[in-house]
JSON list of C-alpha atoms and ligand atoms in Angstrom, two decimals:
[
{"chain": "A", "resi": 22, "resn": "MET", "atom": "CA", "xyz": [26.74, 19.61, -15.38]},
{"chain": "A", "resi": 23, "resn": "ILE", "atom": "CA", "xyz": [26.13, 16.48, -17.33]},
{"chain": "A", "resi": 24, "resn": "ALA", "atom": "CA", "xyz": [29.61, 15.05, -16.29]},
{"chain": "A", "resi": 25, "resn": "ASN", "atom": "CA", "xyz": [29.04, 16.24, -12.62]},
{"chain": "A", "resi": 26, "resn": "ASN", "atom": "CA", "xyz": [25.83, 14.64, -12.52]},
{"chain": "A", "resi": 27, "resn": "ILE", "atom": "CA", "xyz": [27.31, 11.26, -13.96]},
{"chain": "A", "resi": 28, "resn": "GLN", "atom": "CA", "xyz": [30.16, 11.39, -11.33]},
{"chain": "A", "resi": 29, "resn": "ARG", "atom": "CA", "xyz": [27.33, 11.93, -8.54]},
{"chain": "A", "resi": 30, "resn": "ILE", "atom": "CA", "xyz": [25.38, 8.95, -9.88]},
{"chain": "A", "resi": 31, "resn": "ARG", "atom": "CA", "xyz": [28.44, 6.73, -10.14]},
{"chain": "A", "resi": 32, "resn": "GLN", "atom": "CA", "xyz": [29.18, 7.80, -6.65]},
{"chain": "A", "resi": 33, "resn": "GLN", "atom": "CA", "xyz": [25.93, 6.73, -5.43]},
{"chain": "A", "resi": 34, "resn": "ILE", "atom": "CA", "xyz": [25.90, 3.40, -7.27]},
{"chain": "A", "resi": 35, "resn": "ASN", "atom": "CA", "xyz": [29.27, 2.72, -5.40]},
{"chain": "A", "resi": 36, "resn": "GLU", "atom": "CA", "xyz": [27.75, 3.48, -1.86]},
{"chain": "A", "resi": 37, "resn": "VAL", "atom": "CA", "xyz": [24.84, 1.59, -2.11]},
{"chain": "A", "resi": 38, "resn": "ALA", "atom": "CA", "xyz": [26.56, -1.45, -3.72]},
{"chain": "A", "resi": 39, "resn": "GLN", "atom": "CA", "xyz": [29.21, -1.01, -0.74]},
{"chain": "A", "resi": 40, "resn": "ASP", "atom": "CA", "xyz": [26.15, -0.78, 1.87]},
{"chain": "A", "resi": 41, "resn": "CYS", "atom": "CA", "xyz": [24.64, -3.85, 0.67]},
{"chain": "A", "resi": 42, "resn": "GLY", "atom": "CA", "xyz": [27.86, -5.98, 0.03]},
{"chain": "A", "resi": 43, "resn": "ARG", "atom": "CA", "xyz": [27.61, -5.83, -3.80]},
{"chain": "A", "resi": 44, "resn": "LYS", "atom": "CA", "xyz": [30.42, -4.72, -6.37]},
{"chain": "A", "resi": 45, "resn": "ALA", "atom": "CA", "xyz": [29.63, -1.52, -7.99]},
{"chain": "A", "resi": 46, "resn": "GLU", "atom": "CA", "xyz": [31.09, -3.08, -11.45]},
{"chain": "A", "resi": 47, "resn": "ASP", "atom": "CA", "xyz": [28.57, -5.59, -11.38]},
{"chain": "A", "resi": 48, "resn": "ILE", "atom": "CA", "xyz": [25.98, -2.83, -12.03]},
{"chain": "A", "resi": 49, "resn": "ARG", "atom": "CA", "xyz": [25.76, -1.11, -15.30]},
{"chain": "A", "resi": 50, "resn": "LEU", "atom": "CA", "xyz": [24.74, 2.37, -15.87]},
{"chain": "A", "resi": 51, "resn": "LEU", "atom": "CA", "xyz": [22.41, 3.07, -18.91]},
{"chain": "A", "resi": 52, "resn": "MET", "atom": "CA", "xyz": [21.94, 6.78, -19.59]},
{"chain": "A", "resi": 53, "resn": "VAL", "atom": "CA", "xyz": [18.45, 7.24, -20.80]},
{"chain": "A", "resi": 54, "resn": "THR", "atom": "CA", "xyz": [18.60, 9.79, -23.68]},
{"chain": "A", "resi": 55, "resn": "LYS", "atom": "CA", "xyz": [15.02, 10.32, -24.59]},
{"chain": "A", "resi": 56, "resn": "THR", "atom": "CA", "xyz": [14.47, 13.91, -25.59]},
{"chain": "A", "resi": 57, "resn": "VAL", "atom": "CA", "xyz": [18.07, 14.64, -24.96]},
{"chain": "A", "resi": 58, "resn": "SER", "atom": "CA", "xyz": [19.82, 16.23, -28.00]},
{"chain": "A", "resi": 59, "resn": "PRO", "atom": "CA", "xyz": [22.78, 14.29, -29.85]},
{"chain": "A", "resi": 60, "resn": "GLU", "atom": "CA", "xyz": [25.16, 17.25, -28.60]},
{"chain": "A", "resi": 61, "resn": "ARG", "atom": "CA", "xyz": [24.33, 16.62, -25.10]},
{"chain": "A", "resi": 62, "resn": "ILE", "atom": "CA", "xyz": [24.57, 13.01, -25.73]},
{"chain": "A", "resi": 63, "resn": "LYS", "atom": "CA", "xyz": [28.08, 13.48, -26.89]},
{"chain": "A", "resi": 64, "resn": "GLN", "atom": "CA", "xyz": [28.90, 15.41, -23.79]},
{"chain": "A", "resi": 65, "resn": "ALA", "atom": "CA", "xyz": [27.68, 12.50, -21.63]},
{"chain": "A", "resi": 66, "resn": "LEU", "atom": "CA", "xyz": [29.62, 9.81, -23.78]},
{"chain": "A", "resi": 67, "resn": "ALA", "atom": "CA", "xyz": [32.89, 12.11, -23.62]},
{"chain": "A", "resi": 68, "resn": "THR", "atom": "CA", "xyz": [32.86, 11.17, -19.85]},
{"chain": "A", "resi": 69, "resn": "GLY", "atom": "CA", "xyz": [33.61, 7.73, -20.69]},
{"chain": "A", "resi": 70, "resn": "GLU", "atom": "CA", "xyz": [30.34, 6.04, -20.14]},
{"chain": "A", "resi": 71, "resn": "THR", "atom": "CA", "xyz": [29.22, 3.77, -23.02]},
{"chain": "A", "resi": 72, "resn": "LEU", "atom": "CA", "xyz": [25.76, 2.83, -22.54]},
{"chain": "A", "resi": 73, "resn": "ILE", "atom": "CA", "xyz": [22.58, 4.69, -23.72]},
{"chain": "A", "resi": 74, "resn": "GLY", "atom": "CA", "xyz": [18.93, 4.03, -23.91]},
{"chain": "A", "resi": 75, "resn": "GLU", "atom": "CA", "xyz": [16.00, 5.37, -26.29]},
{"chain": "A", "resi": 76, "resn": "ASN", "atom": "CA", "xyz": [12.32, 4.74, -25.90]},
{"chain": "A", "resi": 77, "resn": "LYS", "atom": "CA", "xyz": [11.18, 5.69, -29.42]},
{"chain": "A", "resi": 78, "resn": "ILE", "atom": "CA", "xyz": [12.36, 4.02, -32.52]},
{"chain": "A", "resi": 79, "resn": "GLN", "atom": "CA", "xyz": [11.92, 7.22, -34.64]},
{"chain": "A", "resi": 80, "resn": "GLU", "atom": "CA", "xyz": [14.07, 9.32, -32.09]},
{"chain": "A", "resi": 81, "resn": "LEU", "atom": "CA", "xyz": [16.58, 6.57, -31.82]},
{"chain": "A", "resi": 82, "resn": "VAL", "atom": "CA", "xyz": [17.25, 6.09, -35.50]},
{"chain": "A", "resi": 83, "resn": "LYS", "atom": "CA", "xyz": [17.38, 9.86, -36.11]},
{"chain": "A", "resi": 84, "resn": "LYS", "atom": "CA", "xyz": [19.92, 10.60, -33.20]},
{"chain": "A", "resi": 85, "resn": "GLN", "atom": "CA", "xyz": [22.04, 7.39, -34.17]},
{"chain": "A", "resi": 86, "resn": "ASP", "atom": "CA", "xyz": [23.15, 8.87, -37.36]},
{"chain": "A", "resi": 87, "resn": "GLU", "atom": "CA", "xyz": [24.61, 11.68, -35.32]},
{"chain": "A", "resi": 88, "resn": "LEU", "atom": "CA", "xyz": [26.45, 9.48, -33.01]},
{"chain": "A", "resi": 89, "resn": "THR", "atom": "CA", "xyz": [28.28, 7.26, -35.49]},
{"chain": "A", "resi": 90, "resn": "ALA", "atom": "CA", "xyz": [31.53, 8.86, -34.49]},
{"chain": "A", "resi": 91, "resn": "VAL", "atom": "CA", "xyz": [31.40, 7.97, -30.83]},
{"chain": "A", "resi": 92, "resn": "ALA", "atom": "CA", "xyz": [31.44, 4.37, -29.73]},
{"chain": "A", "resi": 93, "resn": "HIS", "atom": "CA", "xyz": [28.45, 3.27, -27.87]},
{"chain": "A", "resi": 94, "resn": "GLU", "atom": "CA", "xyz": [26.05, 0.76, -27.18]},
{"chain": "A", "resi": 95, "resn": "VAL", "atom": "CA", "xyz": [22.23, 1.55, -27.68]},
{"chain": "A", "resi": 96, "resn": "HIS", "atom": "CA", "xyz": [19.25, -0.09, -26.01]},
{"chain": "A", "resi": 97, "resn": "MET", "atom": "CA", "xyz": [15.57, 0.26, -26.79]},
{"chain": "A", "resi": 98, "resn": "ILE", "atom": "CA", "xyz": [13.89, 0.80, -23.69]},
{"chain": "A", "resi": 99, "resn": "GLY", "atom": "CA", "xyz": [10.13, 1.56, -24.67]},
{"chain": "A", "resi": 100, "resn": "HIS", "atom": "CA", "xyz": [7.23, -0.16, -26.32]},
{"chain": "A", "resi": 101, "resn": "LEU", "atom": "CA", "xyz": [8.30, -1.70, -29.51]},
{"chain": "A", "resi": 102, "resn": "GLN", "atom": "CA", "xyz": [5.40, -1.88, -32.13]},
{"chain": "A", "resi": 103, "resn": "THR", "atom": "CA", "xyz": [5.61, -4.84, -34.42]},
{"chain": "A", "resi": 104, "resn": "ASN", "atom": "CA", "xyz": [6.00, -2.77, -37.63]},
{"chain": "A", "resi": 105, "resn": "LYS", "atom": "CA", "xyz": [9.21, -1.04, -36.33]},
{"chain": "A", "resi": 106, "resn": "VAL", "atom": "CA", "xyz": [11.19, -4.10, -35.79]},
{"chain": "A", "resi": 107, "resn": "LYS", "atom": "CA", "xyz": [13.28, -3.46, -38.90]},
{"chain": "A", "resi": 108, "resn": "GLU", "atom": "CA", "xyz": [14.56, -0.44, -37.54]},
{"chain": "A", "resi": 109, "resn": "ALA", "atom": "CA", "xyz": [15.01, -1.86, -34.02]},
{"chain": "A", "resi": 110, "resn": "ILE", "atom": "CA", "xyz": [17.31, -4.48, -35.54]},
{"chain": "A", "resi": 111, "resn": "ALA", "atom": "CA", "xyz": [19.14, -2.15, -37.48]},
{"chain": "A", "resi": 112, "resn": "TYR", "atom": "CA", "xyz": [20.01, 0.40, -34.68]},
{"chain": "A", "resi": 113, "resn": "ALA", "atom": "CA", "xyz": [19.64, -1.14, -31.43]},
{"chain": "A", "resi": 114, "resn": "ASP", "atom": "CA", "xyz": [22.11, -3.45, -29.92]},
{"chain": "A", "resi": 115, "resn": "CYS", "atom": "CA", "xyz": [19.79, -4.70, -27.16]},
{"chain": "A", "resi": 116, "resn": "ILE", "atom": "CA", "xyz": [15.85, -4.52, -26.95]},
{"chain": "A", "resi": 117, "resn": "GLN", "atom": "CA", "xyz": [14.80, -4.18, -23.24]},
{"chain": "A", "resi": 118, "resn": "SER", "atom": "CA", "xyz": [11.21, -4.35, -23.81]},
{"chain": "A", "resi": 119, "resn": "LEU", "atom": "CA", "xyz": [10.04, -7.76, -25.40]},
{"chain": "A", "resi": 120, "resn": "ASP", "atom": "CA", "xyz": [6.91, -8.40, -23.90]},
{"chain": "A", "resi": 121, "resn": "ARG", "atom": "CA", "xyz": [4.66, -10.48, -26.21]},
{"chain": "A", "resi": 122, "resn": "LEU", "atom": "CA", "xyz": [4.69, -13.40, -28.44]},
{"chain": "A", "resi": 123, "resn": "ARG", "atom": "CA", "xyz": [3.63, -11.68, -31.61]},
{"chain": "A", "resi": 124, "resn": "LEU", "atom": "CA", "xyz": [6.24, -9.07, -31.42]},
{"chain": "A", "resi": 125, "resn": "VAL", "atom": "CA", "xyz": [8.83, -11.98, -30.44]},
{"chain": "A", "resi": 126, "resn": "LYS", "atom": "CA", "xyz": [7.82, -13.82, -33.74]},
{"chain": "A", "resi": 127, "resn": "ARG", "atom": "CA", "xyz": [7.75, -10.71, -35.98]},
{"chain": "A", "resi": 128, "resn": "LEU", "atom": "CA", "xyz": [11.39, -9.93, -34.73]},
{"chain": "A", "resi": 129, "resn": "HIS", "atom": "CA", "xyz": [12.54, -13.47, -35.01]},
{"chain": "A", "resi": 130, "resn": "ASN", "atom": "CA", "xyz": [11.31, -13.52, -38.74]},
{"chain": "A", "resi": 131, "resn": "ARG", "atom": "CA", "xyz": [12.92, -10.40, -39.44]},
{"chain": "A", "resi": 132, "resn": "LEU", "atom": "CA", "xyz": [16.22, -11.53, -38.05]},
{"chain": "A", "resi": 133, "resn": "GLU", "atom": "CA", "xyz": [16.14, -14.76, -40.42]},
{"chain": "A", "resi": 134, "resn": "PHE", "atom": "CA", "xyz": [15.57, -12.61, -43.00]},
{"chain": "A", "resi": 135, "resn": "GLU", "atom": "CA", "xyz": [18.56, -10.44, -42.37]},
{"chain": "A", "resi": 136, "resn": "ASN", "atom": "CA", "xyz": [20.79, -13.38, -41.13]},
{"chain": "A", "resi": 137, "resn": "LYS", "atom": "CA", "xyz": [21.12, -11.37, -37.90]},
{"chain": "A", "resi": 138, "resn": "ASN", "atom": "CA", "xyz": [20.96, -11.96, -34.10]},
{"chain": "A", "resi": 139, "resn": "ILE", "atom": "CA", "xyz": [20.07, -9.46, -31.49]},
{"chain": "A", "resi": 140, "resn": "LYS", "atom": "CA", "xyz": [20.08, -9.49, -27.59]},
{"chain": "A", "resi": 141, "resn": "ALA", "atom": "CA", "xyz": [16.93, -8.93, -25.60]},
{"chain": "A", "resi": 142, "resn": "LEU", "atom": "CA", "xyz": [15.22, -8.82, -22.28]},
{"chain": "A", "resi": 143, "resn": "LEU", "atom": "CA", "xyz": [11.81, -9.83, -21.29]},
{"chain": "A", "resi": 144, "resn": "GLN", "atom": "CA", "xyz": [9.90, -6.79, -20.13]},
{"chain": "A", "resi": 145, "resn": "VAL", "atom": "CA", "xyz": [7.57, -7.84, -17.05]},
{"chain": "A", "resi": 146, "resn": "ASN", "atom": "CA", "xyz": [5.04, -5.53, -15.58]},
{"chain": "A", "resi": 147, "resn": "VAL", "atom": "CA", "xyz": [5.59, -6.40, -12.00]},
{"chain": "A", "resi": 148, "resn": "SER", "atom": "CA", "xyz": [3.41, -3.55, -10.52]},
{"chain": "A", "resi": 149, "resn": "ALA", "atom": "CA", "xyz": [0.28, -4.62, -12.78]},
{"chain": "A", "resi": 150, "resn": "GLU", "atom": "CA", "xyz": [-0.32, -0.95, -13.50]},
{"chain": "A", "resi": 151, "resn": "THR", "atom": "CA", "xyz": [-2.53, -0.90, -16.86]},
{"chain": "A", "resi": 152, "resn": "ALA", "atom": "CA", "xyz": [-0.56, 2.08, -18.25]},
{"chain": "A", "resi": 153, "resn": "LYS", "atom": "CA", "xyz": [2.77, -0.16, -18.33]},
{"chain": "A", "resi": 154, "resn": "SER", "atom": "CA", "xyz": [3.95, -2.39, -21.10]},
{"chain": "A", "resi": 155, "resn": "GLY", "atom": "CA", "xyz": [5.39, -5.80, -19.88]},
{"chain": "A", "resi": 156, "resn": "VAL", "atom": "CA", "xyz": [4.21, -9.43, -19.77]},
{"chain": "A", "resi": 157, "resn": "ALA", "atom": "CA", "xyz": [2.29, -10.08, -16.48]},
{"chain": "A", "resi": 158, "resn": "PRO", "atom": "CA", "xyz": [4.37, -11.81, -13.86]},
{"chain": "A", "resi": 159, "resn": "GLU", "atom": "CA", "xyz": [2.41, -14.94, -14.23]},
{"chain": "A", "resi": 160, "resn": "GLN", "atom": "CA", "xyz": [2.84, -15.34, -17.85]},
{"chain": "A", "resi": 161, "resn": "ALA", "atom": "CA", "xyz": [6.64, -14.51, -17.94]},
{"chain": "A", "resi": 162, "resn": "LEU", "atom": "CA", "xyz": [7.91, -18.06, -17.65]},
{"chain": "A", "resi": 163, "resn": "ASN", "atom": "CA", "xyz": [5.60, -19.37, -20.39]},
{"chain": "A", "resi": 164, "resn": "LEU", "atom": "CA", "xyz": [6.64, -16.40, -22.84]},
{"chain": "A", "resi": 165, "resn": "ILE", "atom": "CA", "xyz": [10.46, -17.23, -21.99]},
{"chain": "A", "resi": 166, "resn": "LYS", "atom": "CA", "xyz": [9.86, -20.78, -23.11]},
{"chain": "A", "resi": 167, "resn": "GLU", "atom": "CA", "xyz": [8.50, -19.69, -26.32]},
{"chain": "A", "resi": 168, "resn": "ILE", "atom": "CA", "xyz": [11.56, -17.41, -26.94]},
{"chain": "A", "resi": 169, "resn": "LEU", "atom": "CA", "xyz": [14.08, -19.84, -26.23]},
{"chain": "A", "resi": 170, "resn": "PRO", "atom": "CA", "xyz": [14.03, -22.00, -29.23]},
{"chain": "A", "resi": 171, "resn": "LEU", "atom": "CA", "xyz": [14.10, -19.07, -31.20]},
{"chain": "A", "resi": 172, "resn": "GLU", "atom": "CA", "xyz": [17.90, -18.94, -31.73]},
{"chain": "A", "resi": 173, "resn": "ARG", "atom": "CA", "xyz": [18.41, -15.56, -33.21]},
{"chain": "A", "resi": 174, "resn": "ILE", "atom": "CA", "xyz": [17.13, -13.82, -29.95]},
{"chain": "A", "resi": 175, "resn": "HIS", "atom": "CA", "xyz": [19.60, -14.06, -27.11]},
{"chain": "A", "resi": 176, "resn": "LEU", "atom": "CA", "xyz": [17.53, -13.57, -24.05]},
{"chain": "A", "resi": 177, "resn": "THR", "atom": "CA", "xyz": [19.80, -12.35, -21.33]},
{"chain": "A", "resi": 178, "resn": "GLY", "atom": "CA", "xyz": [17.57, -11.52, -18.70]},
{"chain": "A", "resi": 179, "resn": "LEU", "atom": "CA", "xyz": [14.59, -9.34, -17.30]},
{"chain": "A", "resi": 180, "resn": "MET", "atom": "CA", "xyz": [13.64, -5.56, -17.08]},
{"chain": "A", "resi": 181, "resn": "THR", "atom": "CA", "xyz": [11.15, -3.67, -15.37]},
{"chain": "A", "resi": 182, "resn": "ILE", "atom": "CA", "xyz": [9.83, -0.33, -14.21]},
{"chain": "A", "resi": 183, "resn": "GLY", "atom": "CA", "xyz": [9.14, 0.11, -10.83]},
{"chain": "A", "resi": 184, "resn": "ALA", "atom": "CA", "xyz": [5.79, 0.88, -9.17]},
{"chain": "A", "resi": 185, "resn": "ASN", "atom": "CA", "xyz": [4.69, 4.54, -9.59]},
{"chain": "A", "resi": 186, "resn": "THR", "atom": "CA", "xyz": [4.34, 5.53, -6.22]},
{"chain": "A", "resi": 187, "resn": "ASP", "atom": "CA", "xyz": [5.92, 7.08, -3.04]},
{"chain": "A", "resi": 188, "resn": "ASP", "atom": "CA", "xyz": [5.57, 3.93, -1.05]},
{"chain": "A", "resi": 189, "resn": "GLU", "atom": "CA", "xyz": [9.07, 2.27, -0.74]},
{"chain": "A", "resi": 190, "resn": "ASN", "atom": "CA", "xyz": [7.67, -0.95, 0.15]},
{"chain": "A", "resi": 191, "resn": "ASP", "atom": "CA", "xyz": [5.59, -1.30, -2.96]},
{"chain": "A", "resi": 192, "resn": "ILE", "atom": "CA", "xyz": [8.49, -0.50, -5.28]},
{"chain": "A", "resi": 193, "resn": "ARG", "atom": "CA", "xyz": [10.46, -3.05, -3.55]},
{"chain": "A", "resi": 194, "resn": "ARG", "atom": "CA", "xyz": [7.96, -5.70, -3.70]},
{"chain": "A", "resi": 195, "resn": "GLY", "atom": "CA", "xyz": [7.93, -5.41, -7.65]},
{"chain": "A", "resi": 196, "resn": "PHE", "atom": "CA", "xyz": [11.97, -5.57, -7.80]},
{"chain": "A", "resi": 197, "resn": "ARG", "atom": "CA", "xyz": [11.87, -8.58, -5.68]},
{"chain": "A", "resi": 198, "resn": "LEU", "atom": "CA", "xyz": [9.40, -10.11, -7.82]},
{"chain": "A", "resi": 199, "resn": "LEU", "atom": "CA", "xyz": [11.45, -9.59, -10.92]},
{"chain": "A", "resi": 200, "resn": "ARG", "atom": "CA", "xyz": [14.21, -11.21, -8.86]},
{"chain": "A", "resi": 201, "resn": "GLN", "atom": "CA", "xyz": [12.30, -14.42, -7.92]},
{"chain": "A", "resi": 202, "resn": "LEU", "atom": "CA", "xyz": [11.30, -14.76, -11.76]},
{"chain": "A", "resi": 203, "resn": "GLN", "atom": "CA", "xyz": [14.81, -14.29, -12.89]},
{"chain": "A", "resi": 204, "resn": "GLN", "atom": "CA", "xyz": [15.71, -17.06, -10.27]},
{"chain": "A", "resi": 205, "resn": "GLN", "atom": "CA", "xyz": [12.82, -19.41, -11.53]},
{"chain": "A", "resi": 206, "resn": "ALA", "atom": "CA", "xyz": [13.78, -18.78, -15.21]},
{"chain": "A", "resi": 207, "resn": "GLN", "atom": "CA", "xyz": [17.40, -19.95, -14.18]},
{"chain": "A", "resi": 208, "resn": "ASP", "atom": "CA", "xyz": [16.32, -22.93, -12.28]},
{"chain": "A", "resi": 209, "resn": "LYS", "atom": "CA", "xyz": [13.92, -23.95, -15.18]},
{"chain": "A", "resi": 210, "resn": "TYR", "atom": "CA", "xyz": [15.83, -22.87, -18.29]},
{"chain": "A", "resi": 211, "resn": "GLY", "atom": "CA", "xyz": [19.44, -22.15, -17.03]},
{"chain": "A", "resi": 212, "resn": "ASP", "atom": "CA", "xyz": [20.63, -24.93, -19.41]},
{"chain": "A", "resi": 213, "resn": "TYR", "atom": "CA", "xyz": [19.48, -23.05, -22.36]},
{"chain": "A", "resi": 214, "resn": "SER", "atom": "CA", "xyz": [20.20, -19.39, -21.48]},
{"chain": "A", "resi": 215, "resn": "ASP", "atom": "CA", "xyz": [21.70, -17.42, -18.95]},
{"chain": "A", "resi": 216, "resn": "PHE", "atom": "CA", "xyz": [19.44, -14.87, -17.39]},
{"chain": "A", "resi": 217, "resn": "SER", "atom": "CA", "xyz": [21.94, -12.71, -15.50]},
{"chain": "A", "resi": 218, "resn": "VAL", "atom": "CA", "xyz": [20.70, -9.32, -16.37]},
{"chain": "A", "resi": 219, "resn": "LEU", "atom": "CA", "xyz": [18.22, -7.51, -14.43]},
{"chain": "A", "resi": 220, "resn": "SER", "atom": "CA", "xyz": [17.21, -4.07, -15.61]},
{"chain": "A", "resi": 221, "resn": "MET", "atom": "CA", "xyz": [15.76, -2.06, -12.80]},
{"chain": "A", "resi": 222, "resn": "GLY", "atom": "CA", "xyz": [15.89, 1.10, -10.94]},
{"chain": "A", "resi": 223, "resn": "MET", "atom": "CA", "xyz": [15.74, 4.63, -12.55]},
{"chain": "A", "resi": 224, "resn": "SER", "atom": "CA", "xyz": [16.73, 8.14, -11.09]},
{"chain": "A", "resi": 225, "resn": "GLY", "atom": "CA", "xyz": [13.84, 7.98, -8.44]},
{"chain": "A", "resi": 226, "resn": "ASP", "atom": "CA", "xyz": [14.32, 4.27, -7.44]},
{"chain": "A", "resi": 227, "resn": "MET", "atom": "CA", "xyz": [17.92, 3.23, -8.31]},
{"chain": "A", "resi": 228, "resn": "ARG", "atom": "CA", "xyz": [18.79, 2.71, -4.72]},
{"chain": "A", "resi": 229, "resn": "ILE", "atom": "CA", "xyz": [15.98, 0.30, -3.96]},
{"chain": "A", "resi": 230, "resn": "ALA", "atom": "CA", "xyz": [16.90, -1.70, -7.02]},
{"chain": "A", "resi": 231, "resn": "ILE", "atom": "CA", "xyz": [20.42, -2.01, -6.34]},
{"chain": "A", "resi": 232, "resn": "GLU", "atom": "CA", "xyz": [19.54, -3.26, -2.94]},
{"chain": "A", "resi": 233, "resn": "GLU", "atom": "CA", "xyz": [17.31, -5.78, -4.77]},
{"chain": "A", "resi": 234, "resn": "GLY", "atom": "CA", "xyz": [19.91, -7.04, -7.14]},
{"chain": "A", "resi": 235, "resn": "SER", "atom": "CA", "xyz": [19.63, -4.79, -10.12]},
{"chain": "A", "resi": 236, "resn": "THR", "atom": "CA", "xyz": [22.71, -5.22, -12.62]},
{"chain": "A", "resi": 237, "resn": "LEU", "atom": "CA", "xyz": [21.69, -2.53, -14.91]},
{"chain": "A", "resi": 238, "resn": "VAL", "atom": "CA", "xyz": [20.19, 0.92, -13.79]},
{"chain": "A", "resi": 239, "resn": "ARG", "atom": "CA", "xyz": [18.54, 3.12, -16.16]},
{"chain": "A", "resi": 240, "resn": "VAL", "atom": "CA", "xyz": [18.90, 6.81, -15.52]},
{"chain": "A", "resi": 241, "resn": "GLY", "atom": "CA", "xyz": [17.64, 9.80, -17.39]},
{"chain": "A", "resi": 242, "resn": "SER", "atom": "CA", "xyz": [16.53, 13.17, -15.61]},
{"chain": "A", "resi": 243, "resn": "ALA", "atom": "CA", "xyz": [19.37, 12.78, -12.74]},
{"chain": "A", "resi": 244, "resn": "ILE", "atom": "CA", "xyz": [21.82, 12.91, -15.53]},
{"chain": "A", "resi": 245, "resn": "PHE", "atom": "CA", "xyz": [20.21, 15.16, -18.17]},
{"chain": "A", "resi": 246, "resn": "GLY", "atom": "CA", "xyz": [17.82, 17.25, -15.75]},
{"chain": "A", "resi": 247, "resn": "VAL", "atom": "CA", "xyz": [14.05, 17.15, -15.71]},
{"chain": "A", "resi": 248, "resn": "ARG", "atom": "CA", "xyz": [12.47, 16.44, -19.27]},
{"chain": "A", "resi": 249, "resn": "THR", "atom": "CA", "xyz": [9.91, 19.20, -20.20]},
{"chain": "A", "resi": 250, "resn": "GLU", "atom": "CA", "xyz": [8.75, 17.40, -23.51]},
{"chain": "A", "resi": 251, "resn": "MET", "atom": "CA", "xyz": [6.19, 15.08, -23.50]},
{"chain": "A", "resi": 252, "resn": "VAL", "atom": "CA", "xyz": [7.49, 11.52, -23.62]},
{"chain": "B", "resi": 1, "resn": "LIG", "atom": "C1", "xyz": [12.71, 7.56, -18.94]},
{"chain": "B", "resi": 1, "resn": "LIG", "atom": "C2", "xyz": [13.04, 6.15, -18.65]},
{"chain": "B", "resi": 1, "resn": "LIG", "atom": "C3", "xyz": [13.69, 5.88, -17.56]},
{"chain": "B", "resi": 1, "resn": "LIG", "atom": "C4", "xyz": [14.60, 7.01, -16.96]},
{"chain": "B", "resi": 1, "resn": "LIG", "atom": "O1", "xyz": [13.74, 7.74, -16.33]},
{"chain": "B", "resi": 1, "resn": "LIG", "atom": "P1", "xyz": [14.33, 8.82, -15.27]},
{"chain": "B", "resi": 1, "resn": "LIG", "atom": "O2", "xyz": [13.25, 8.78, -14.13]},
{"chain": "B", "resi": 1, "resn": "LIG", "atom": "O3", "xyz": [14.37, 10.26, -16.05]},
{"chain": "B", "resi": 1, "resn": "LIG", "atom": "O4", "xyz": [15.45, 8.27, -14.72]},
{"chain": "B", "resi": 1, "resn": "LIG", "atom": "C5", "xyz": [14.11, 4.32, -17.39]},
{"chain": "B", "resi": 1, "resn": "LIG", "atom": "N1", "xyz": [13.50, 3.67, -17.87]},
{"chain": "B", "resi": 1, "resn": "LIG", "atom": "C6", "xyz": [12.67, 3.63, -18.87]},
{"chain": "B", "resi": 1, "resn": "LIG", "atom": "C7", "xyz": [12.00, 2.49, -19.49]},
{"chain": "B", "resi": 1, "resn": "LIG", "atom": "C8", "xyz": [12.13, 5.00, -19.38]},
{"chain": "B", "resi": 1, "resn": "LIG", "atom": "O5", "xyz": [11.19, 5.20, -20.04]}
]
């Protein structure tokens, strides 16, 4: 079941990439494992996939202890509280949800203290929905400018969650805006960092995201089924 779903998603990525003249290998698949048990995560990793994402630090920490035997990379994709940066550094390979200066500073202080580095993406709220985390698009370049001198945080690109609507044009407009911001960041700060990662697209809007340049899609329910727990 899980393996079949992953195969189907991979097939879709291939087809959409081909349709819009992109290479499928330029698009990474991140399996969103929130609310999914370690047993089922292991089934997914057994297919050869290596990238997973969690949106809550407590859940991420709890499950990682059961997944140590399986090689994989884990990304933090949910809102990160400043008092959880220690756990994030200990367990996540990349934080996709950097979205405010206070968090950035706390994270960097802790990285200095531990003599560590971490990869990160800047989360941008392209749809301006108040329920969503993410820096406002018009603030994104300012925040990037603040992060760049902090050498323990390796900013590698941008992340967003598509608009929560059935209107494909609205969703597409948001993804396009993220790509424009990436281009602006590259033009302005490309000498200091590489902003090649565009994390956008989930089960419901993956196709649009790939058409608009996504390099990392985050897929949960299309692989593991609809979540019944609150997230
Ligand atoms: C839950 C979640 C996803 C995956 O959503 P699906 O619709 O289940 O594919 C992707 N990104 C983030 C940040 C999430 O919280």
